[in-house]
XYZ file of C-alpha atoms in Angstrom:
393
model
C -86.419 -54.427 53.002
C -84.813 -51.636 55.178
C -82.994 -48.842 53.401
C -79.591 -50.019 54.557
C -80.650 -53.391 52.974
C -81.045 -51.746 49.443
C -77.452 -49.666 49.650
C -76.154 -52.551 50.165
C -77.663 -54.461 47.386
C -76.594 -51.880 44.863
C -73.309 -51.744 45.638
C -73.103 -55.758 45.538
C -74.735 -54.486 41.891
C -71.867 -52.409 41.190
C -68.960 -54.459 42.473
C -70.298 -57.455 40.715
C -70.795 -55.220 36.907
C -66.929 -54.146 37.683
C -65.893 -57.402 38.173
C -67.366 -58.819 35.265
C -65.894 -55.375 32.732
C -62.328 -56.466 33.996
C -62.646 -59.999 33.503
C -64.186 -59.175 29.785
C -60.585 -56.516 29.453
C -58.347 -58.945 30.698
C -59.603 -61.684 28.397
C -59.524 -59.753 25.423
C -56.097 -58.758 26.185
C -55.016 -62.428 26.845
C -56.698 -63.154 23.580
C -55.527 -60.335 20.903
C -52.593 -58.871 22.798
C -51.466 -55.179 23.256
C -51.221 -53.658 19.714
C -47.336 -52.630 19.129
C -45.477 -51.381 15.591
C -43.201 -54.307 14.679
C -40.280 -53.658 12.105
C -37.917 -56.311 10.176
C -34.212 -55.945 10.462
C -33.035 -55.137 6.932
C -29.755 -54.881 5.398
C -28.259 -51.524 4.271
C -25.984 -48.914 4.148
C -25.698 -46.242 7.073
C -23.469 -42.975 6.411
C -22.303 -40.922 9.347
C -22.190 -37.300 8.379
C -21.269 -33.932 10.161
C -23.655 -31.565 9.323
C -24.286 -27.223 9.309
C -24.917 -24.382 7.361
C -22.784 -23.283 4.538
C -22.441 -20.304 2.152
C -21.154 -19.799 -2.009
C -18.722 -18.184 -2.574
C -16.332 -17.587 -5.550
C -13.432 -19.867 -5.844
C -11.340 -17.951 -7.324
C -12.023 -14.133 -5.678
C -9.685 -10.983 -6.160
C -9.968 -8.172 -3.904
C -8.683 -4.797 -5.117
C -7.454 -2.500 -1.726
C -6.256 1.233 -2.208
C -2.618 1.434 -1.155
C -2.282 4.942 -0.638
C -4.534 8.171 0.617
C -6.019 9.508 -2.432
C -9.876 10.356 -3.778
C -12.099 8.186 -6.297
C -12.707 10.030 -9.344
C -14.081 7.723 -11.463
C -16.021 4.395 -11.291
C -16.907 3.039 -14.876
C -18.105 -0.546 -13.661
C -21.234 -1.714 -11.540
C -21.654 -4.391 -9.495
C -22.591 -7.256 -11.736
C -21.309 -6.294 -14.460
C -19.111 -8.602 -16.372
C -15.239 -7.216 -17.034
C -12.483 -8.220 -19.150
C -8.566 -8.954 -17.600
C -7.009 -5.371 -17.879
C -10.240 -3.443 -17.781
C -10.537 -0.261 -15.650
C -12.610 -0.625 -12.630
C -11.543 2.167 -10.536
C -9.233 5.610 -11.044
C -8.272 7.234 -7.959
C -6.484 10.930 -7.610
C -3.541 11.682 -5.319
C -3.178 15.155 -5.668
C 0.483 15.107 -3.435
C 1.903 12.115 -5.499
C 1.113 14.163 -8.449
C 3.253 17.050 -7.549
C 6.114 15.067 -6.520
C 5.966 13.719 -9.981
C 5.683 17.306 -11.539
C 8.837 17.893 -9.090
C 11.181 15.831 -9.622
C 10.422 16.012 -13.807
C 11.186 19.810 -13.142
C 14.682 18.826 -11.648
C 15.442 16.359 -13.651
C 15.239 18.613 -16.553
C 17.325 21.221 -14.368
C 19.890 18.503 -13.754
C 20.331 17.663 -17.504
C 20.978 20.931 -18.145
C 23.677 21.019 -15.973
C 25.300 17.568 -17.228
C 25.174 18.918 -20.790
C 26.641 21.934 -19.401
C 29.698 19.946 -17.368
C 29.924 17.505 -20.104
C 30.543 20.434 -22.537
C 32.945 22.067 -19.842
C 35.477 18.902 -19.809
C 35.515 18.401 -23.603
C 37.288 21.836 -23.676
C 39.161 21.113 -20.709
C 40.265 17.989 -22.279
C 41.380 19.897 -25.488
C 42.940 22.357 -23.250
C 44.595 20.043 -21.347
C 46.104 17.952 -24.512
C 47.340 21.341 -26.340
C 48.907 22.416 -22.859
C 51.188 18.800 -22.623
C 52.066 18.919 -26.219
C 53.536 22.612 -25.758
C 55.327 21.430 -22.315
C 56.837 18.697 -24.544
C 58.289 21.023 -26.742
C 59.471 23.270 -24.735
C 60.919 20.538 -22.542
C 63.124 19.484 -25.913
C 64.253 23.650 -26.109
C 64.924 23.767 -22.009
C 67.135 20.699 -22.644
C 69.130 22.400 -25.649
C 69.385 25.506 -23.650
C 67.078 27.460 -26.122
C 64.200 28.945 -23.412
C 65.362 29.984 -20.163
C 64.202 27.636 -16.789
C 61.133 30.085 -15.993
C 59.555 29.498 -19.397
C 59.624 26.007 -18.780
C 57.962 25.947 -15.557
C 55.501 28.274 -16.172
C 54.402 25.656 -19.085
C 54.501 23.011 -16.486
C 52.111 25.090 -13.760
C 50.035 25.474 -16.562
C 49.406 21.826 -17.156
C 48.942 21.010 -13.604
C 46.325 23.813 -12.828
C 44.439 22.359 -16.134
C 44.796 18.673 -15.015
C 43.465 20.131 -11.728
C 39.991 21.937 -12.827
C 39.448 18.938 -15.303
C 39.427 16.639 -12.254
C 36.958 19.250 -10.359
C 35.237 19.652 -13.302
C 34.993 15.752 -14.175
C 33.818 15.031 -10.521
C 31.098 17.711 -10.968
C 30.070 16.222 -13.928
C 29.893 12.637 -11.571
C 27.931 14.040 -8.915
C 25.396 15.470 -11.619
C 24.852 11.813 -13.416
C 24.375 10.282 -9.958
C 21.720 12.800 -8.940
C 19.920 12.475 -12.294
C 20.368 8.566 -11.612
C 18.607 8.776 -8.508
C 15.936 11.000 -9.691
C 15.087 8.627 -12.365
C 14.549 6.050 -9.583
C 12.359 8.486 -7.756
C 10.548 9.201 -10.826
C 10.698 5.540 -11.492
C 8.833 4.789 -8.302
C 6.912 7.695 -8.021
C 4.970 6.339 -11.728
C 4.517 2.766 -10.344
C 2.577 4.796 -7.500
C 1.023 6.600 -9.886
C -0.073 3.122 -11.939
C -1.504 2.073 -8.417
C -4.320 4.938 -8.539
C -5.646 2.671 -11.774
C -7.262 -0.110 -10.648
C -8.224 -3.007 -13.540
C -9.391 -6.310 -13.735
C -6.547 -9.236 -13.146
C -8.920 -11.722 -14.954
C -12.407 -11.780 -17.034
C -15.169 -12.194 -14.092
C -17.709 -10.327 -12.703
C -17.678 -7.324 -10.339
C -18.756 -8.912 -7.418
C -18.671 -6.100 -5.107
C -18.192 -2.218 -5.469
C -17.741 0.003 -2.229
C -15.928 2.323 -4.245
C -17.854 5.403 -4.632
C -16.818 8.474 -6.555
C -15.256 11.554 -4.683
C -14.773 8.926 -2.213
C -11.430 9.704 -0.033
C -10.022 6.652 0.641
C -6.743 5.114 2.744
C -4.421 2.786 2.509
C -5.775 -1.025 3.114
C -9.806 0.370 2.435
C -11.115 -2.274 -0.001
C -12.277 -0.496 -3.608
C -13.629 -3.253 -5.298
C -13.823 -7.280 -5.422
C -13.599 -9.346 -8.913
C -14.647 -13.238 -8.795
C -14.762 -15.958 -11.957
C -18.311 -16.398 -12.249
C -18.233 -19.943 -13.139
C -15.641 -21.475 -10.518
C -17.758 -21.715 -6.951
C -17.180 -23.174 -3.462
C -19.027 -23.393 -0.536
C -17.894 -21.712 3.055
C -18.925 -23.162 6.510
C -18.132 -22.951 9.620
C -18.134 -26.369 11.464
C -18.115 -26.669 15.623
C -14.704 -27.468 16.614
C -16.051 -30.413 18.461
C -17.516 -31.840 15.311
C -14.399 -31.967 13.260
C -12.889 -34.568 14.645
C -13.308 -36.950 11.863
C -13.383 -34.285 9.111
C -10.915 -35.091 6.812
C -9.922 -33.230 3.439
C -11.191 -35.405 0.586
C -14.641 -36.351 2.370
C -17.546 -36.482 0.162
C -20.008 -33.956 0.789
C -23.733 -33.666 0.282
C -25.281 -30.526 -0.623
C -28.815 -29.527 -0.486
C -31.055 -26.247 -0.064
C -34.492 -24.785 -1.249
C -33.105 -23.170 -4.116
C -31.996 -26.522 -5.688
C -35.913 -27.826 -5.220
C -35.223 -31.725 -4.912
C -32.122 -31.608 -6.944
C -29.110 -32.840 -4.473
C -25.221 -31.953 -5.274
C -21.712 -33.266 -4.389
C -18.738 -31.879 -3.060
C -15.392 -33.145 -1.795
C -13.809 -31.014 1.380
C -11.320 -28.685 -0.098
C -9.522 -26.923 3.042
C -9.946 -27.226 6.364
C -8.115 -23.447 8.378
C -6.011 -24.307 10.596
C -7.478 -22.140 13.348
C -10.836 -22.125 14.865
C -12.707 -18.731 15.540
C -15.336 -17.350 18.217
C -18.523 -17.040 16.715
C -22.283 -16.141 18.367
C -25.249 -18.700 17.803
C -28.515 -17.154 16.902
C -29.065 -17.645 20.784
C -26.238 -16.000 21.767
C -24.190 -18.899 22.628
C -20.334 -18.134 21.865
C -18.786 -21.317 19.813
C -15.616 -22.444 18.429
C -16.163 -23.105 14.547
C -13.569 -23.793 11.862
C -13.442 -23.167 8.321
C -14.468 -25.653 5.975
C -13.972 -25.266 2.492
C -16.132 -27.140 0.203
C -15.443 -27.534 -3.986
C -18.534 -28.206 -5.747
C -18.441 -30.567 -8.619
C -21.439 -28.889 -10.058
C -22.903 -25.381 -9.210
C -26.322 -25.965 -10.709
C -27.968 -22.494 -9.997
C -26.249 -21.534 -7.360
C -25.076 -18.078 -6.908
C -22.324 -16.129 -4.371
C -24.155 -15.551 -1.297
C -26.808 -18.382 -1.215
C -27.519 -20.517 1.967
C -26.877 -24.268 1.618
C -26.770 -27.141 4.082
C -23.979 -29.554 3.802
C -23.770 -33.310 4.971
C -19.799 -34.250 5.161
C -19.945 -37.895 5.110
C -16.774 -38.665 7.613
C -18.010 -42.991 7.933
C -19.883 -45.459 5.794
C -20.662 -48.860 6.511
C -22.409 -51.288 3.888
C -24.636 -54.596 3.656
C -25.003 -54.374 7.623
C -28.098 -54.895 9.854
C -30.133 -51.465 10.656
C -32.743 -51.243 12.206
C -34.390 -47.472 13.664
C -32.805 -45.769 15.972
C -35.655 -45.403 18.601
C -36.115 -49.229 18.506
C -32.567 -49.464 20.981
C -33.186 -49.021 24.630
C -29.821 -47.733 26.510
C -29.805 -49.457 29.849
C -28.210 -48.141 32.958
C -25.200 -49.715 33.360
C -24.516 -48.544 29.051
C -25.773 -51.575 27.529
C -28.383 -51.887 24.696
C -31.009 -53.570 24.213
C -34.010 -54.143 21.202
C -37.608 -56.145 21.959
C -37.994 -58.997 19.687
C -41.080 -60.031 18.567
C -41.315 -63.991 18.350
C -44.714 -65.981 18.196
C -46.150 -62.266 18.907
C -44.136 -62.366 22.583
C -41.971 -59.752 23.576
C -38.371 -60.964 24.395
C -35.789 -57.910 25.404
C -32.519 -59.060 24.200
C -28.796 -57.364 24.517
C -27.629 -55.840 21.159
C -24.366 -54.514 20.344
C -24.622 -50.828 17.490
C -21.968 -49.502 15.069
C -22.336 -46.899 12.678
C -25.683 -44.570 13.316
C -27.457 -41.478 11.003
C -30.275 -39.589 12.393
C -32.470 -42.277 11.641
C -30.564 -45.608 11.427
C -28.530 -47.478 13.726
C -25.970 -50.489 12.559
C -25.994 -53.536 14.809
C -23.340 -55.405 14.983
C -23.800 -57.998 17.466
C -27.686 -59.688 18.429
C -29.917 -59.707 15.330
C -30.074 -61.072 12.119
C -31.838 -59.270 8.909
C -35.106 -60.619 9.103
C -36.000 -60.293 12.975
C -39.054 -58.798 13.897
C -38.869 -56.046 16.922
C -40.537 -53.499 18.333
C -40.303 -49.961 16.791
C -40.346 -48.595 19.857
C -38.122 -49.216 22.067
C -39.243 -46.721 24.814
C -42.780 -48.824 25.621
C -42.685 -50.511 29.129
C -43.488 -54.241 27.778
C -42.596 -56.714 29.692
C -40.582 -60.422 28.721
C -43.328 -62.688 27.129
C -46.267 -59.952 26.889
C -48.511 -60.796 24.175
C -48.644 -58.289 21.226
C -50.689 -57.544 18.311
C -48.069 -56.760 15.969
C -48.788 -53.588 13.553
C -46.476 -53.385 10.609
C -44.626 -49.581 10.684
């Protein structure tokens, strides 16, 4: 036999060995099927739920700001510490508001003095005045019989006027006085409430939350001293996408859970919801819309101002419906759906209708029954009536 002869031989070899590998791979796949996870439809509940990040915070949270320029003198509270509703927290200094106190005291005084003085004035005038009209009365009775001559009696009656006249000067000196003592009273008045300002003290028993007040600290108006919460009464903060709130609702039940808590999971209800929605930066940078969600908790558990949580709001819930996994659907490309049923292990695609989905589940509403077997996944390129080996997920 040539040497052509046995290349050709060989390769007969080969082809036939081929041959005979796929016909053993094709029967063995006509006789056990391609292995696929298989799933029943069950019945159950699926709960649609917006979810983010949220932070504790008090409920109930007083800020104390300084309302006027003045220096910290004294702080006799730390941060932590637990105060009592009229304790001192802070005591500021206004050296300026001080002397304007010292001030107007000093005139006030002055301005008694002189009141005392007027009022003292116009009592004599007044007894002045009275012995001055009973004399022109008498002498009014002698004019008439002829006794005293004309120029007596005048003179008597010049004498009352010019008395009558001072006691009006003096009486209106005497007004003027009163009224500027009134309105240095006022001053002073307003000038102590100031002075109560520079005294800051607890509005309620709580905890010191925060202290930026330091002493010899010079502080203005509006700068924020120190911040007083009710230890037991919390509430969680987030900020949801604006796109997400569409179905946020107050009243929602919420589901709270984070590391701290371990396996332990808590309930809310949605509290407030701001009315405005505010620029914020992802971690990546990305500039969002986000709203304000407040959140009461029913429960704190050991939670504390300032800890991370992550919060479910359940906004839908369906019951006793079909779910199945969401992978098992297949979106077509005109928008339909479709799942692969498994019957007398043969694939058949068939046209579903979905409700209500989570992140795992998916309602169906229209196409299955509980009970149906399907494929798990829905992405695998199986074709109507392919055999399967169904494996159980």
């Amino acid at each position: 036999m040539t040497t052509a002869g046995k290349k050709r031989k060989k390769i007969f070899l080969w082809a036939g060995i081929v041959v005979l590998l796929g016909l053993a791979v094709t029967a063995a796949v006509l006789t056990g099927g391609t292995e696929a996870e298989t799933v029943a439809v069950k019945t159950g509940d699926i709960t649609r739920a917006v979810e983010d990040t949220g932070y504790i915070q008090p409920a109930t949270n007083y800020d104390l700001h300084a309302v006027q320029n003045a220096k910290v003198v004294r702080v006799p509270v730390a941060t932590g510490q637990r105060v009592e509703e009229g304790q001192t927290l802070v005591v500021l200094e206004n050296l300026d508001l001080s002397m304007q106190i010292e001030d107007t005291r000093s005139q006030l005084s002055q301005t008694s003095a002189t009141i005392q003085a007027a009022q003292a004035a116009v009592q004599r005038m007044e007894l002045e005045l009275q012995k001055a009209q009973d004399n022109l009365e008498r002498l009014r009775s002698l004019h008439e019989s002829g006794a005293i001559p004309t120029v007596e009696f005048e003179e008597a009656e010049v004498g009352v006027k010019t008395l009558e006249q001072s006691l009006q000067e003096q009486t209106a000196l005497l007004e003027s006085a009163q009224a500027q003592q009134a309105g240095m009273n006022r001053s002073l008045q307003n000038l102590n409430r100031k002075e109560k300002q520079l005294t800051l003290q607890s509005p309620v028993d709580g905890i010191v939350l925060s202290l930026p007040a330091e002493q010899e600290q010079v502080v203005n108006p509006g700068a924020l001293l120190v911040s007083v919460a009710v230890p037991d009464k919390l509430e969680i903060k987030a900020d949801i996408l604006s796109d997400d709130l569409g179905e946020v609702k107050q009243g929602q039940r919420v589901k709270i859970t984070a590391p701290v808590l371990g396996t332990k999971v808590l309930y809310g209800k949605v509290k407030e919801i701001y009315p405005l929605a505010e620029e914020k930066q992802s971690a990546l940078g990305v500039i969002q819309r986000r709203v304000p969600v407040i959140i009461a908790l029913d429960d704190p558990a050991n939670l504390k101002p300032g800890y991370e949580v992550r919060v479910a709001i359940e906004t839908s819930t369906v019951r006793d419906v079909p779910v199945i996994p969401r992978e098992a659907v297949r979106t077509l490309q005109d928008g339909g759906k479709e799942v692969m049923v498994v019957q007398n292990n043969r694939v058949q695609h068939k046209p579903v209708k979905t409700g209500l989905g989570d992140r795992e589940y998916i309602e169906i509403t229209e196409g299955l029954a509980a009970g149906d077997i399907i494929i798990r996944d829905g992405s695998l390129d199986l074709r109507d009536n392919t055999k399967i080996k169904p494996v159980k997920g």
